[in-house]
Coordinates of C-alpha atoms in Angstrom, one line a residue:
Chain J
M1 CA -5.0 -36.7 -35.5
N2 CA -7.4 -33.8 -34.6
P3 CA -10.7 -35.8 -32.8
S4 CA -13.1 -33.4 -34.8
F5 CA -10.9 -34.1 -38.1
K6 CA -11.4 -37.7 -37.4
L7 CA -15.0 -37.5 -36.8
I8 CA -15.5 -35.5 -40.0
L9 CA -13.7 -37.9 -41.8
A10 CA -15.6 -41.1 -40.8
L11 CA -19.3 -39.3 -41.9
V12 CA -17.7 -38.0 -45.2
I13 CA -16.4 -42.0 -45.8
S14 CA -19.8 -43.1 -44.7
L15 CA -21.8 -40.8 -47.0
E16 CA -20.1 -41.3 -49.8
I17 CA -19.7 -44.9 -49.4
T18 CA -23.5 -45.1 -48.8
F19 CA -24.3 -43.9 -52.4
T20 CA -21.3 -46.0 -54.3
N21 CA -21.5 -49.4 -55.2
H22 CA -18.0 -50.2 -55.0
L23 CA -16.8 -53.8 -53.6
G24 CA -13.5 -53.3 -54.2
G25 CA -13.1 -49.5 -52.4
N26 CA -15.5 -50.6 -49.2
L27 CA -13.0 -53.5 -48.9
I28 CA -10.0 -51.1 -48.7
I29 CA -11.4 -48.8 -46.8
I30 CA -12.4 -51.8 -44.4
A31 CA -8.5 -53.4 -44.3
A32 CA -7.5 -49.2 -44.0
A33 CA -9.9 -48.8 -40.9
L34 CA -9.0 -52.4 -39.6
T35 CA -5.1 -51.7 -39.6
Y36 CA -5.6 -48.3 -37.8
L37 CA -7.7 -49.8 -34.8
I38 CA -4.9 -52.7 -34.2
I39 CA -2.0 -50.4 -34.6
K40 CA -4.2 -48.0 -32.4
R41 CA -3.9 -51.4 -29.9
V42 CA -7.4 -50.9 -29.5
A43 CA -9.1 -54.3 -27.3
W44 CA -9.2 -57.1 -29.4
K45 CA -12.6 -57.7 -27.4
K46 CA -14.6 -55.2 -28.4
L47 CA -13.3 -55.5 -32.2
C48 CA -14.2 -59.1 -32.5
R49 CA -17.5 -58.0 -30.5
L50 CA -18.3 -55.4 -33.4
L51 CA -17.3 -57.5 -36.3
L52 CA -19.4 -60.7 -35.0
I53 CA -22.3 -58.3 -33.7
T54 CA -22.9 -57.0 -37.6
L55 CA -22.7 -60.5 -39.1
I56 CA -26.9 -60.4 -38.2
P57 CA -27.6 -57.5 -40.2
A58 CA -25.4 -58.4 -42.8
A59 CA -26.7 -62.0 -43.8
A60 CA -30.2 -60.5 -43.4
L61 CA -29.0 -58.1 -46.3
F62 CA -27.4 -60.3 -48.0
M63 CA -29.9 -63.5 -48.3
T64 CA -32.6 -61.2 -48.9
I65 CA -30.8 -59.8 -51.5
G66 CA -29.4 -62.9 -52.9
Y67 CA -32.2 -65.5 -52.2
F68 CA -35.2 -63.6 -51.8
S69 CA -35.5 -61.0 -54.6
P70 CA -36.3 -60.5 -58.0
E71 CA -32.9 -59.6 -59.6
R72 CA -31.0 -62.3 -56.9
D73 CA -27.9 -59.9 -58.0
L74 CA -25.1 -61.5 -55.6
F75 CA -22.7 -58.7 -56.4
F76 CA -24.7 -56.0 -55.0
A77 CA -25.5 -58.3 -51.7
W78 CA -21.3 -58.4 -51.1
V79 CA -21.2 -54.6 -51.9
L80 CA -24.1 -54.2 -49.3
V81 CA -22.4 -56.5 -46.7
S82 CA -19.1 -54.7 -47.1
R83 CA -21.0 -51.5 -46.8
L84 CA -22.4 -52.6 -43.2
Y85 CA -18.6 -53.6 -42.5
C86 CA -17.1 -50.2 -43.5
Y87 CA -19.8 -47.7 -41.0
V88 CA -18.9 -50.5 -38.5
S89 CA -14.9 -50.5 -38.8
V90 CA -14.5 -46.6 -39.7
G91 CA -17.2 -45.6 -36.5
A92 CA -14.8 -48.1 -34.4
A93 CA -11.6 -45.9 -36.0
V94 CA -13.0 -43.1 -34.5
T95 CA -14.9 -44.4 -31.2
L96 CA -12.5 -46.3 -29.7
T97 CA -9.7 -44.2 -30.3
T98 CA -11.0 -40.6 -28.9
N99 CA -12.4 -39.8 -26.2
K100 CA -15.6 -37.9 -25.1
L101 CA -14.2 -35.3 -22.9
S102 CA -11.1 -34.3 -26.0
L103 CA -13.6 -34.6 -28.8
I104 CA -16.2 -32.3 -27.2
R105 CA -13.6 -29.7 -26.6
S106 CA -11.9 -29.9 -30.4
L107 CA -15.7 -29.4 -31.1
E108 CA -15.9 -26.5 -29.1
Q109 CA -12.6 -24.6 -29.9
N110 CA -11.7 -25.8 -32.9
C111 CA -15.4 -26.4 -34.6
H112 CA -17.0 -23.0 -33.1
L113 CA -19.7 -25.4 -31.3
P114 CA -21.4 -22.5 -28.9
S115 CA -19.7 -22.8 -25.4
K116 CA -23.0 -23.6 -23.7
F117 CA -23.9 -26.9 -25.8
A118 CA -20.2 -28.5 -25.2
Y119 CA -20.0 -27.6 -21.4
G120 CA -24.3 -29.2 -21.1
F121 CA -23.2 -32.2 -23.1
L122 CA -20.2 -32.7 -20.6
A123 CA -22.6 -32.0 -17.4
A124 CA -25.1 -34.7 -19.3
L125 CA -22.1 -37.4 -20.0
N126 CA -20.8 -37.3 -16.5
L127 CA -24.2 -38.4 -14.8
I128 CA -24.6 -41.3 -16.8
P129 CA -23.8 -43.6 -13.7
R130 CA -26.5 -42.0 -12.1
I131 CA -28.9 -42.7 -14.8
K132 CA -28.1 -46.5 -15.1
Q133 CA -28.8 -46.1 -11.2
N134 CA -31.9 -44.4 -11.4
V135 CA -33.5 -46.6 -13.1
I136 CA -33.1 -49.5 -11.6
T137 CA -34.0 -47.7 -8.6
I138 CA -37.1 -46.6 -10.7
R139 CA -38.2 -50.2 -11.6
V140 CA -36.9 -52.0 -8.2
A141 CA -39.3 -49.1 -6.4
G142 CA -41.8 -50.8 -8.9
Q143 CA -41.8 -53.7 -7.8
M144 CA -42.2 -53.5 -4.2
R145 CA -45.5 -52.0 -5.1
G146 CA -46.0 -55.3 -7.3
V147 CA -45.7 -53.3 -10.4
T148 CA -42.9 -54.4 -13.4
L149 CA -42.0 -51.6 -15.2
H150 CA -40.9 -53.0 -18.9
W151 CA -39.2 -51.4 -21.3
W152 CA -42.2 -50.1 -22.7
S153 CA -44.0 -49.0 -19.9
P154 CA -45.1 -44.8 -20.3
T155 CA -44.4 -44.9 -16.3
L156 CA -41.0 -45.6 -16.5
Y157 CA -39.8 -43.2 -19.0
F158 CA -41.9 -40.3 -17.3
K159 CA -40.1 -41.2 -13.6
A160 CA -36.8 -41.1 -15.7
I161 CA -37.7 -38.0 -17.5
L162 CA -38.9 -36.1 -14.2
S163 CA -34.9 -37.3 -12.8
A164 CA -33.5 -35.8 -15.9
I165 CA -35.4 -32.5 -15.6
A166 CA -34.7 -31.8 -11.7
W167 CA -30.9 -32.3 -12.3
S168 CA -30.9 -30.2 -15.3
D169 CA -32.2 -27.6 -13.5
Q170 CA -30.3 -27.8 -10.5
L171 CA -26.9 -28.7 -12.9
A172 CA -27.9 -25.5 -14.5
Q173 CA -28.4 -23.9 -11.8
A174 CA -24.8 -24.8 -9.9
M175 CA -23.1 -24.3 -13.6
E176 CA -24.3 -20.6 -13.3
T177 CA -23.4 -19.8 -10.0
H178 CA -20.1 -20.9 -10.5
G179 CA -19.6 -17.9 -12.8
F180 CA -20.7 -20.4 -16.2
K181 CA -22.0 -17.6 -18.2
E182 CA -23.8 -18.4 -22.5
G183 CA -21.6 -16.5 -25.1
A184 CA -19.3 -15.1 -23.2
P185 CA -15.9 -15.7 -23.9
R186 CA -13.8 -18.2 -22.3
S187 CA -10.2 -19.5 -21.4
A188 CA -9.3 -23.1 -22.3
A189 CA -7.9 -25.4 -20.0
Q190 CA -6.7 -27.4 -22.2
V191 CA -5.9 -26.2 -25.7
I192 CA -6.6 -28.7 -28.8
E193 CA -4.4 -27.1 -31.7
V194 CA -5.1 -27.8 -35.4
D195 CA -2.0 -27.8 -36.9
K196 CA -0.8 -28.4 -40.8
R197 CA -0.4 -32.2 -39.8
D198 CA -3.7 -32.1 -39.3
W199 CA -5.3 -30.9 -42.1
L200 CA -2.7 -32.6 -44.8
T201 CA -3.7 -35.9 -43.2
M202 CA -7.1 -35.3 -43.5
L203 CA -6.8 -33.9 -47.4
L204 CA -4.7 -36.8 -47.9
I205 CA -7.1 -39.3 -46.9
L206 CA -10.2 -37.4 -48.4
L207 CA -7.8 -37.6 -51.9
I208 CA -6.8 -41.2 -51.3
I209 CA -10.5 -42.4 -50.4
Q210 CA -12.2 -40.4 -54.2
I211 CA -9.7 -42.4 -56.1
V212 CA -10.3 -45.6 -54.4
I213 CA -14.0 -45.3 -54.9
I214 CA -14.1 -43.3 -58.0
A215 CA -11.3 -44.0 -60.3
L216 CA -10.7 -47.5 -59.5
P217 CA -12.6 -49.3 -61.7
Chain B
M1 CA -46.0 -17.9 -28.0
H2 CA -42.6 -16.4 -28.2
K3 CA -39.7 -17.2 -30.0
R4 CA -37.3 -19.4 -27.2
T5 CA -34.0 -20.4 -27.8
F6 CA -31.9 -22.6 -26.2
H7 CA -30.2 -21.9 -22.8
L8 CA -28.2 -24.4 -20.8
R9 CA -30.7 -25.6 -18.7
D10 CA -32.9 -27.4 -22.0
I11 CA -28.9 -28.2 -23.5
I12 CA -28.9 -30.2 -20.3
L13 CA -32.3 -32.0 -20.5
L14 CA -31.6 -32.4 -23.9
A15 CA -28.4 -34.3 -23.8
L16 CA -30.3 -36.5 -20.6
I17 CA -33.2 -37.7 -22.3
A18 CA -30.6 -38.3 -25.2
I19 CA -28.6 -40.7 -22.9
I20 CA -32.1 -42.1 -22.1
F21 CA -32.9 -42.9 -25.2
G22 CA -29.2 -43.7 -26.4
V23 CA -29.1 -46.9 -24.1
I24 CA -32.7 -47.7 -25.2
Y25 CA -31.6 -47.5 -28.5
Y26 CA -28.3 -49.7 -27.8
A27 CA -31.0 -52.2 -26.0
A28 CA -33.1 -52.2 -28.7
A29 CA -30.5 -53.6 -31.4
F30 CA -30.9 -56.5 -29.6
V31 CA -34.5 -56.8 -30.4
Y32 CA -33.4 -56.0 -33.8
N33 CA -31.1 -58.9 -34.1
G34 CA -33.4 -61.6 -32.5
L35 CA -36.1 -60.6 -35.1
T36 CA -33.6 -60.4 -37.8
V37 CA -32.4 -64.0 -37.1
L38 CA -36.0 -65.3 -37.2
L39 CA -36.7 -63.7 -40.1
T40 CA -33.6 -64.0 -42.0
P41 CA -34.9 -68.1 -43.8
V42 CA -37.8 -67.2 -44.4
G43 CA -36.9 -64.3 -46.7
Y44 CA -38.7 -61.0 -44.5
G45 CA -35.1 -60.3 -42.4
P46 CA -34.9 -56.7 -43.7
I47 CA -38.1 -56.3 -42.5
A48 CA -36.8 -56.4 -38.8
N49 CA -35.7 -53.1 -39.5
D50 CA -38.8 -51.4 -40.1
L51 CA -40.3 -53.1 -37.3
T52 CA -37.8 -52.0 -34.7
M53 CA -37.6 -48.4 -36.6
G54 CA -40.1 -46.6 -34.5
I55 CA -38.0 -47.6 -31.2
W56 CA -35.1 -45.9 -32.6
C57 CA -36.9 -42.6 -33.3
M58 CA -38.5 -42.3 -29.7
A59 CA -36.0 -39.1 -28.2
G60 CA -37.0 -37.0 -31.3
P61 CA -40.5 -36.4 -30.7
L62 CA -40.0 -36.8 -27.0
A63 CA -37.7 -33.6 -27.5
G64 CA -40.5 -31.8 -29.5
F65 CA -43.1 -32.2 -26.9
L66 CA -41.1 -31.5 -24.2
L67 CA -38.7 -28.4 -25.1
R68 CA -41.1 -27.0 -27.6
I69 CA -38.0 -25.1 -29.1
P70 CA -37.8 -25.5 -32.7
G71 CA -34.5 -27.4 -34.2
S72 CA -35.2 -29.5 -30.4
S73 CA -36.7 -32.5 -31.8
F74 CA -33.5 -32.9 -34.6
L75 CA -31.4 -32.3 -31.6
G76 CA -32.6 -34.4 -29.2
E77 CA -32.7 -37.8 -32.2
F78 CA -29.2 -36.9 -32.9
L79 CA -27.5 -36.8 -30.2
G80 CA -29.2 -39.9 -29.3
A81 CA -27.6 -41.6 -32.1
A82 CA -24.7 -40.1 -30.8
V83 CA -24.9 -41.6 -27.6
E84 CA -25.8 -45.0 -29.0
M85 CA -22.4 -44.9 -31.6
F86 CA -20.3 -44.0 -28.6
L87 CA -22.3 -47.2 -27.0
G88 CA -21.0 -49.1 -29.7
D89 CA -22.9 -51.2 -31.4
Q90 CA -23.0 -52.5 -34.7
W91 CA -24.0 -49.8 -37.1
G92 CA -20.7 -47.5 -36.2
A93 CA -20.3 -44.5 -38.3
S94 CA -23.2 -44.6 -39.6
N95 CA -25.4 -44.1 -36.9
L96 CA -24.9 -40.2 -36.8
I97 CA -25.9 -40.2 -40.4
S98 CA -29.3 -42.1 -39.3
G99 CA -29.7 -40.0 -36.3
A100 CA -29.4 -36.6 -38.6
V101 CA -31.8 -37.9 -40.8
Q102 CA -34.2 -39.6 -38.4
G103 CA -33.5 -36.6 -36.4
I104 CA -34.9 -34.3 -39.8
G105 CA -38.2 -36.7 -40.3
T106 CA -39.0 -36.2 -36.9
E107 CA -38.8 -32.0 -36.8
L108 CA -40.4 -32.2 -40.1
G109 CA -43.9 -33.4 -37.8
F110 CA -43.2 -30.0 -35.5
T111 CA -42.5 -27.7 -38.5
L112 CA -45.3 -28.6 -40.5
T113 CA -47.8 -27.7 -37.2
L114 CA -45.1 -24.5 -37.5
Y115 CA -44.9 -25.2 -34.0
K116 CA -47.9 -24.4 -32.9
V117 CA -49.7 -27.7 -32.5
Y118 CA -49.0 -29.9 -30.0
N119 CA -51.6 -33.2 -30.0
W120 CA -52.3 -36.3 -31.5
L121 CA -52.5 -34.5 -34.9
T122 CA -48.7 -33.8 -34.2
V123 CA -48.1 -37.3 -33.5
I124 CA -49.1 -38.5 -36.7
L125 CA -47.6 -36.1 -38.6
T126 CA -44.0 -36.9 -36.6
S127 CA -45.1 -40.4 -37.5
V128 CA -45.7 -39.7 -41.3
T129 CA -42.5 -37.1 -42.3
T130 CA -40.6 -40.2 -40.2
T131 CA -41.3 -43.2 -42.2
I132 CA -41.2 -41.2 -45.1
I133 CA -37.8 -40.2 -44.8
T134 CA -35.9 -42.7 -42.8
F135 CA -37.5 -45.0 -45.6
A136 CA -36.1 -42.7 -48.8
W137 CA -32.8 -42.9 -46.7
D138 CA -32.9 -46.6 -46.3
W139 CA -33.7 -46.9 -50.1
F140 CA -29.9 -45.8 -50.6
R141 CA -28.6 -47.3 -47.6
N142 CA -29.8 -50.8 -47.4
G143 CA -30.5 -51.6 -51.6
Y144 CA -34.2 -51.5 -51.5
S145 CA -34.6 -50.9 -55.3
H146 CA -33.3 -54.7 -55.6
F147 CA -36.3 -55.9 -53.5
A148 CA -40.0 -57.4 -54.6
P149 CA -42.1 -54.5 -54.9
S150 CA -45.0 -56.6 -52.9
M151 CA -42.1 -56.9 -49.9
L152 CA -40.8 -52.7 -50.2
V153 CA -45.0 -52.2 -49.7
I154 CA -44.7 -54.7 -46.7
M155 CA -41.7 -53.2 -45.5
L156 CA -42.9 -49.9 -45.8
V157 CA -46.5 -50.8 -43.7
A158 CA -44.4 -52.4 -41.1
R159 CA -42.2 -49.3 -40.5
F160 CA -45.3 -46.6 -40.3
L161 CA -47.2 -49.1 -37.8
S162 CA -43.6 -49.3 -35.9
M163 CA -43.4 -45.2 -35.8
L164 CA -46.9 -44.9 -34.8
V165 CA -47.1 -47.5 -32.1
F166 CA -43.5 -46.2 -30.3
S167 CA -42.4 -42.6 -31.4
G168 CA -46.1 -41.9 -31.9
I169 CA -48.3 -43.4 -29.2
L170 CA -45.9 -44.1 -26.7
V171 CA -44.0 -40.8 -26.5
K172 CA -47.8 -39.5 -26.3
L173 CA -48.9 -41.7 -23.4
I174 CA -45.5 -40.6 -22.0
V175 CA -45.8 -37.0 -22.7
N176 CA -49.4 -37.2 -21.2
L177 CA -48.0 -38.3 -17.9
L178 CA -45.9 -35.7 -17.8
T179 CA -48.0 -33.1 -18.8
R180 CA -50.5 -34.5 -15.7
A181 CA -47.6 -33.6 -13.7
H182 CA -47.6 -29.9 -14.8
V183 CA -43.9 -30.2 -16.2
I184 CA -44.7 -29.7 -19.7
R185 CA -46.7 -26.1 -20.3
S186 CA -50.1 -27.2 -22.3

């Protein structure tokens, strides 16, 4: 399925379940998302880790609403637990099955995201390893002077942002010297198409979800 | 000050900030989980969310102060949440919606000053708007209507304090360092 469509679908589903309290509907969505993930052969470890870690906020909400709130509404507590699992399974159905490059390409070509945003994000994404290394370097440099930089130290962020500013200048210059021009028409190296099947699948899933959430008792 | 729009350099910078904070947000989930485990047995589990909320809203105000372009605060916060989602944490798809909501909250603080004032007043304003907007969103998302009123008051206060300390004071301290280094036009 087209990456942008997948993202939009996940957003719509998440928004809808936030404003409805439908336990059965939520469970069906979770089952569907998990089935999709299994069909796509997503790594078990990743999936189990996500499902386990969600237990913590889910248990907190469940305990508070089920046992410590004035009404002790257990049904509503279960709705909230299923809602959290909906978010994480639907989110995983997008993030674990889509690569970022094709998602950004699709957003640019299919959703008319201006190319300066698409390529700006891509350029930044490719710097992730350098950002990680840079943070380690800053902390080690601090330790050499006997200064420990914690995650709440303004200095750590200050230095990281100084590097980010330098990199963004250099990258923008490099891209412009290689002929990138804001707002100029571009050809695409890899064309990402939206065909009839994408539209049909999306509309069909949306329709089923409306039935599941609204029409089912 | 004349009106500025986003150029390639600003967008890359914004995305880099989003990545730095996306990683911080991802790590903050561990702080959140620890707090939740501690507080749940006494019935105050959801307060962990309010206590860490300020950390999750840092990218917005920082981007707003750094770039000073209308929309930069929203974009910084939203992209940070998107990065967090792709790193794969426990909130999944709702990260994007939370990110958009938090982004609107932080952006509103700058809008109220008409993008002309960048001092402690702005810090207080963004803290207040972000607290109100994110609390309203969590009202639906986490079913606050079922909570005891006394609990809701504690949560609101906890959230505001967290917002003030992390996305307010800490961000302003970072901005002060950047101003002294002459990378922000003051």
